[in-house]
Amino acid sequence: RKIKRPGYYQDPSWADVQDHFSGPIPPADHSKALKETAWLTKTQLAMWLEGFVEVNPKELIRVLNRAGVKFVLMGAHVTNAWARVEPRATRDVDVLVQKSHHKKAVAAIQKAFPTLQVEEHPVVTRFRDPADNQVAIDAMKPASDIHKAAMKQTIRVEGTHDVPTLEMLLACKLAAMTSPNRARDRKLQDGADFIRVGMHNKDSMRREKLREFGELLYVGGGADLVKLVDDVLAGQMLVF
C-alpha cells in the first residue's frame, strides 16, 4: 500500500520553535574569521588525525607575500566572515593565484610545506596531506570568467591579502553549487553557506553586481543568482 506524504515532515508540536540563528548579527570581520576557522580546523583534526600537516592560513599568506605572489583568499575562511555567525571548519586553504604567478606560488608552497604531496591539474595545483590524502591547499588558476573577475573584485584585509566581495563570493558559490564536477555532499554544503551568507547580508547586497557576476557563469546566471538570494530571504527551499 502506498503511503501518501505531504512532501515534508509535519509535527505541529514544533510549529512555534524557531530553528534559525536568532542572536545579534555582528559585522563581517575577515581577520577574526580567519583566526576562528584556523582554530576550528586545527582542533577538529587534532581530535582524530595523527601526524597531519598543519596549514595555518596566516602562514600561507605570509609565504605567498614573501614570494611576491598576487592571490585572493577563497573558500570557508572567507565564507565564514561573510556569514558572520556560526563558523565552520574546513580541511583546506583555497587561494586563487594570478596566472603569471602560479609557478612561483607552487614553488613557495612546496618549500614552506615540503611534506605535502603535489598534484597538478589544468585548473588547480593541489597539495595533499599524506596523513589522510586529503587536500590541504588548493592553488587555483583563474581559468574561468568568474575566477578572472574574482581576481579584481576584492577587498583588502589588514594590508596582507585580498578576499572576494560579498556579491562575488555568492557568484562563486553558485558556480560551485551548479558544477557537474563537484561532489553532491559538497554542493549541499555550498548551498548551506549560500543561505547563511544571504540571510546575514540582506541589507548590504548590491543586486546589480549579483546580476553582473552571475552572467559570467552562464547566460541567465544573473537572474538565477538574484532569484536564489530572493528565495533565501523569503525562507524558501533552494533549488539549484
Short mmCIF file of C-alpha atoms in Angstrom, two decimals:
data_model
loop_
_atom_site.label_atom_id
_atom_site.label_comp_id
_atom_site.label_asym_id
_atom_site.label_seq_id
_atom_site.Cartn_x
_atom_site.Cartn_y
_atom_site.Cartn_z
CA ARG A 1 0.00 0.00 0.00
CA LYS A 2 1.36 3.40 -1.00
CA ILE A 3 1.74 5.95 1.76
CA LYS A 4 0.72 9.45 0.80
CA ARG A 5 3.23 12.00 2.04
CA PRO A 6 2.63 15.75 2.27
CA GLY A 7 6.06 16.46 0.79
CA TYR A 8 7.60 17.49 4.09
CA TYR A 9 7.69 16.34 7.68
CA GLN A 10 4.87 17.76 9.79
CA ASP A 11 4.96 17.95 13.57
CA PRO A 12 2.56 20.56 15.00
CA SER A 13 4.28 20.48 18.38
CA TRP A 14 7.31 22.21 16.79
CA ALA A 15 5.31 24.90 15.00
CA ASP A 16 6.35 27.74 17.31
CA VAL A 17 10.01 26.74 17.67
CA GLN A 18 12.40 28.92 15.70
CA ASP A 19 15.34 26.95 14.27
CA HIS A 20 17.35 29.77 12.68
CA PHE A 21 20.04 31.87 14.33
CA SER A 22 18.23 34.47 16.45
CA GLY A 23 21.10 36.35 18.11
CA PRO A 24 22.54 39.69 17.06
CA ILE A 25 24.36 39.62 13.74
CA PRO A 26 27.87 41.09 14.09
CA PRO A 27 29.62 42.95 11.27
CA ALA A 28 31.70 40.93 8.82
CA ASP A 29 35.20 40.56 10.28
CA HIS A 30 37.63 38.82 7.93
CA SER A 31 40.55 38.90 10.35
CA LYS A 32 38.52 37.30 13.14
CA ALA A 33 37.02 34.70 10.79
CA LEU A 34 40.49 33.72 9.60
CA LYS A 35 41.60 33.01 13.16
CA GLU A 36 38.35 31.24 14.10
CA THR A 37 38.36 28.98 11.04
CA ALA A 38 42.02 28.07 11.51
CA TRP A 39 41.40 27.22 15.18
CA LEU A 40 38.30 25.15 14.43
CA THR A 41 40.12 23.21 11.72
CA LYS A 42 43.21 22.54 13.83
CA THR A 43 41.12 21.46 16.81
CA GLN A 44 38.98 19.14 14.72
CA LEU A 45 41.96 17.50 13.00
CA ALA A 46 43.83 17.07 16.30
CA MET A 47 40.90 15.05 17.65
CA TRP A 48 41.02 12.30 15.04
CA LEU A 49 44.05 12.51 12.77
CA GLU A 50 47.60 11.87 13.94
CA GLY A 51 50.53 13.40 12.10
CA PHE A 52 48.54 15.83 9.98
CA VAL A 53 50.27 18.78 8.38
CA GLU A 54 49.02 22.00 9.93
CA VAL A 55 48.46 24.64 7.27
CA ASN A 56 47.69 27.86 9.07
CA PRO A 57 46.17 30.28 6.55
CA LYS A 58 48.11 33.21 8.04
CA GLU A 59 51.37 31.35 7.45
CA LEU A 60 50.34 30.53 3.88
CA ILE A 61 49.54 34.20 3.31
CA ARG A 62 53.00 35.17 4.60
CA VAL A 63 54.63 32.58 2.33
CA LEU A 64 52.85 33.88 -0.76
CA ASN A 65 53.51 37.53 0.11
CA ARG A 66 57.22 36.88 0.61
CA ALA A 67 57.32 35.25 -2.84
CA GLY A 68 55.61 38.27 -4.41
CA VAL A 69 52.53 36.30 -5.44
CA LYS A 70 49.26 38.07 -6.25
CA PHE A 71 46.39 35.96 -4.92
CA VAL A 72 42.88 36.05 -3.49
CA LEU A 73 41.93 34.00 -0.43
CA MET A 74 38.83 31.91 -1.15
CA GLY A 75 36.83 29.13 0.48
CA ALA A 76 35.46 28.72 4.01
CA HIS A 77 37.94 31.17 5.55
CA VAL A 78 36.16 33.91 3.60
CA THR A 79 32.67 32.41 3.67
CA ASN A 80 32.73 32.35 7.47
CA ALA A 81 33.48 36.07 7.53
CA TRP A 82 30.59 36.95 5.22
CA ALA A 83 28.27 34.51 7.05
CA ARG A 84 29.17 36.43 10.23
CA VAL A 85 27.95 33.79 12.71
CA GLU A 86 28.30 30.04 13.33
CA PRO A 87 31.65 29.49 11.57
CA ARG A 88 32.60 26.02 10.36
CA ALA A 89 35.87 24.16 9.98
CA THR A 90 37.40 23.31 6.60
CA ARG A 91 40.05 20.80 5.57
CA ASP A 92 41.89 23.05 3.13
CA VAL A 93 43.01 26.58 2.41
CA ASP A 94 41.92 27.84 -1.01
CA VAL A 95 43.81 30.54 -2.87
CA LEU A 96 43.15 31.89 -6.35
CA VAL A 97 46.51 32.81 -7.89
CA GLN A 98 47.25 35.19 -10.72
CA LYS A 99 48.09 33.13 -13.80
CA SER A 100 51.56 34.60 -14.31
CA HIS A 101 52.42 33.98 -10.64
CA HIS A 102 51.26 30.38 -10.42
CA LYS A 103 54.65 28.70 -10.84
CA LYS A 104 56.32 30.77 -8.14
CA ALA A 105 53.34 30.24 -5.86
CA VAL A 106 53.68 26.48 -6.22
CA ALA A 107 57.43 26.67 -5.61
CA ALA A 108 56.94 28.79 -2.48
CA ILE A 109 54.29 26.46 -1.08
CA GLN A 110 56.43 23.39 -1.75
CA LYS A 111 59.33 24.98 0.10
CA ALA A 112 57.21 26.00 3.09
CA PHE A 113 55.26 22.73 3.32
CA PRO A 114 57.66 20.11 1.91
CA THR A 115 55.76 17.07 3.18
CA LEU A 116 52.59 17.87 1.24
CA GLN A 117 52.16 15.86 -1.96
CA VAL A 118 51.73 17.90 -5.14
CA GLU A 119 49.04 17.04 -7.67
CA GLU A 120 48.82 19.05 -10.89
CA HIS A 121 45.60 19.71 -12.79
CA PRO A 122 44.82 22.14 -15.63
CA VAL A 123 42.85 24.46 -13.30
CA VAL A 124 44.43 23.84 -9.90
CA THR A 125 47.54 22.61 -8.14
CA ARG A 126 46.53 20.52 -5.14
CA PHE A 127 48.68 19.87 -2.11
CA ARG A 128 47.60 16.71 -0.30
CA ASP A 129 48.33 15.76 3.29
CA PRO A 130 49.94 12.29 3.33
CA ALA A 131 48.30 11.62 6.71
CA ASP A 132 44.90 11.09 5.05
CA ASN A 133 45.43 12.00 1.37
CA GLN A 134 43.05 14.94 1.72
CA VAL A 135 43.68 18.32 0.12
CA ALA A 136 45.35 20.79 2.48
CA ILE A 137 45.94 23.59 -0.04
CA ASP A 138 44.30 24.36 -3.37
CA ALA A 139 46.23 26.84 -5.52
CA MET A 140 43.65 27.61 -8.17
CA LYS A 141 44.21 29.17 -11.58
CA PRO A 142 41.81 31.86 -12.86
CA ALA A 143 40.78 29.80 -15.88
CA SER A 144 37.06 30.68 -15.92
CA ASP A 145 35.43 34.06 -16.47
CA ILE A 146 34.14 34.16 -12.90
CA HIS A 147 37.58 33.48 -11.43
CA LYS A 148 39.21 36.04 -13.70
CA ALA A 149 36.71 38.59 -12.39
CA ALA A 150 37.27 37.39 -8.81
CA MET A 151 40.91 38.44 -9.07
CA LYS A 152 39.71 42.05 -9.44
CA GLN A 153 36.52 42.16 -7.37
CA THR A 154 38.15 42.14 -3.94
CA ILE A 155 38.58 43.94 -0.67
CA ARG A 156 41.86 44.24 1.22
CA VAL A 157 42.27 42.68 4.66
CA GLU A 158 44.85 44.05 7.11
CA GLY A 159 47.08 45.04 4.21
CA THR A 160 48.12 41.41 3.77
CA HIS A 161 45.66 39.74 1.39
CA ASP A 162 42.57 40.13 -0.75
CA VAL A 163 39.19 38.41 -0.40
CA PRO A 164 36.19 38.40 -2.75
CA THR A 165 33.48 40.99 -2.34
CA LEU A 166 30.16 39.79 -0.95
CA GLU A 167 28.49 39.56 -4.36
CA MET A 168 31.50 37.85 -5.93
CA LEU A 169 31.54 35.26 -3.15
CA LEU A 170 27.88 34.43 -3.79
CA ALA A 171 28.54 34.13 -7.52
CA CYS A 172 31.45 31.77 -6.83
CA LYS A 173 29.20 29.74 -4.53
CA LEU A 174 26.64 29.43 -7.33
CA ALA A 175 29.43 28.24 -9.63
CA ALA A 176 30.30 25.51 -7.12
CA MET A 177 26.65 24.61 -6.47
CA THR A 178 25.96 24.07 -10.17
CA SER A 179 29.26 22.48 -11.19
CA PRO A 180 28.87 18.99 -12.73
CA ASN A 181 32.31 18.09 -11.35
CA ARG A 182 31.58 18.79 -7.68
CA ALA A 183 30.56 16.06 -5.24
CA ARG A 184 26.94 16.11 -4.12
CA ASP A 185 27.70 16.48 -0.42
CA ARG A 186 29.97 19.45 -1.12
CA LYS A 187 27.25 21.09 -3.22
CA LEU A 188 24.88 20.82 -0.28
CA GLN A 189 27.50 22.44 1.96
CA ASP A 190 27.85 25.21 -0.64
CA GLY A 191 24.08 25.65 -0.51
CA ALA A 192 24.15 25.96 3.28
CA ASP A 193 26.96 28.52 3.02
CA PHE A 194 24.96 30.45 0.41
CA ILE A 195 21.94 30.58 2.72
CA ARG A 196 23.93 31.79 5.72
CA VAL A 197 25.71 34.48 3.73
CA GLY A 198 22.48 35.63 2.06
CA MET A 199 20.47 35.78 5.28
CA HIS A 200 23.05 37.78 7.18
CA ASN A 201 23.80 40.36 4.48
CA LYS A 202 20.37 41.23 3.18
CA ASP A 203 20.80 44.98 3.65
CA SER A 204 24.22 45.28 2.01
CA MET A 205 23.92 43.23 -1.19
CA ARG A 206 24.17 45.07 -4.48
CA ARG A 207 21.75 43.37 -6.83
CA GLU A 208 23.22 44.92 -9.94
CA LYS A 209 26.53 43.25 -9.03
CA LEU A 210 24.80 39.91 -8.44
CA ARG A 211 23.33 40.12 -11.94
CA GLU A 212 26.65 41.16 -13.46
CA PHE A 213 28.68 38.40 -11.82
CA GLY A 214 26.02 35.74 -12.30
CA GLU A 215 26.07 36.32 -16.05
CA LEU A 216 29.75 35.39 -16.06
CA LEU A 217 28.72 31.83 -15.15
CA TYR A 218 26.22 31.21 -17.95
CA VAL A 219 23.52 33.02 -19.89
CA GLY A 220 20.75 33.74 -17.42
CA GLY A 221 23.04 33.18 -14.44
CA GLY A 222 22.48 36.73 -13.24
CA ALA A 223 18.74 36.25 -12.95
CA ASP A 224 19.26 32.86 -11.29
CA LEU A 225 21.63 34.32 -8.72
CA VAL A 226 19.22 37.11 -7.80
CA LYS A 227 16.33 34.63 -7.54
CA LEU A 228 18.32 32.34 -5.25
CA VAL A 229 19.09 35.27 -2.97
CA ASP A 230 15.40 36.26 -3.01
CA ASP A 231 14.44 32.69 -2.14
CA VAL A 232 16.86 32.73 0.79
CA LEU A 233 15.41 35.97 2.12
CA ALA A 234 11.86 34.63 1.69
CA GLY A 235 12.71 31.46 3.60
CA GLN A 236 12.17 29.26 0.56
CA MET A 237 13.93 25.98 -0.17
CA LEU A 238 16.87 26.45 -2.53
CA VAL A 239 16.64 24.62 -5.84
CA PHE A 240 19.90 24.51 -7.81
#
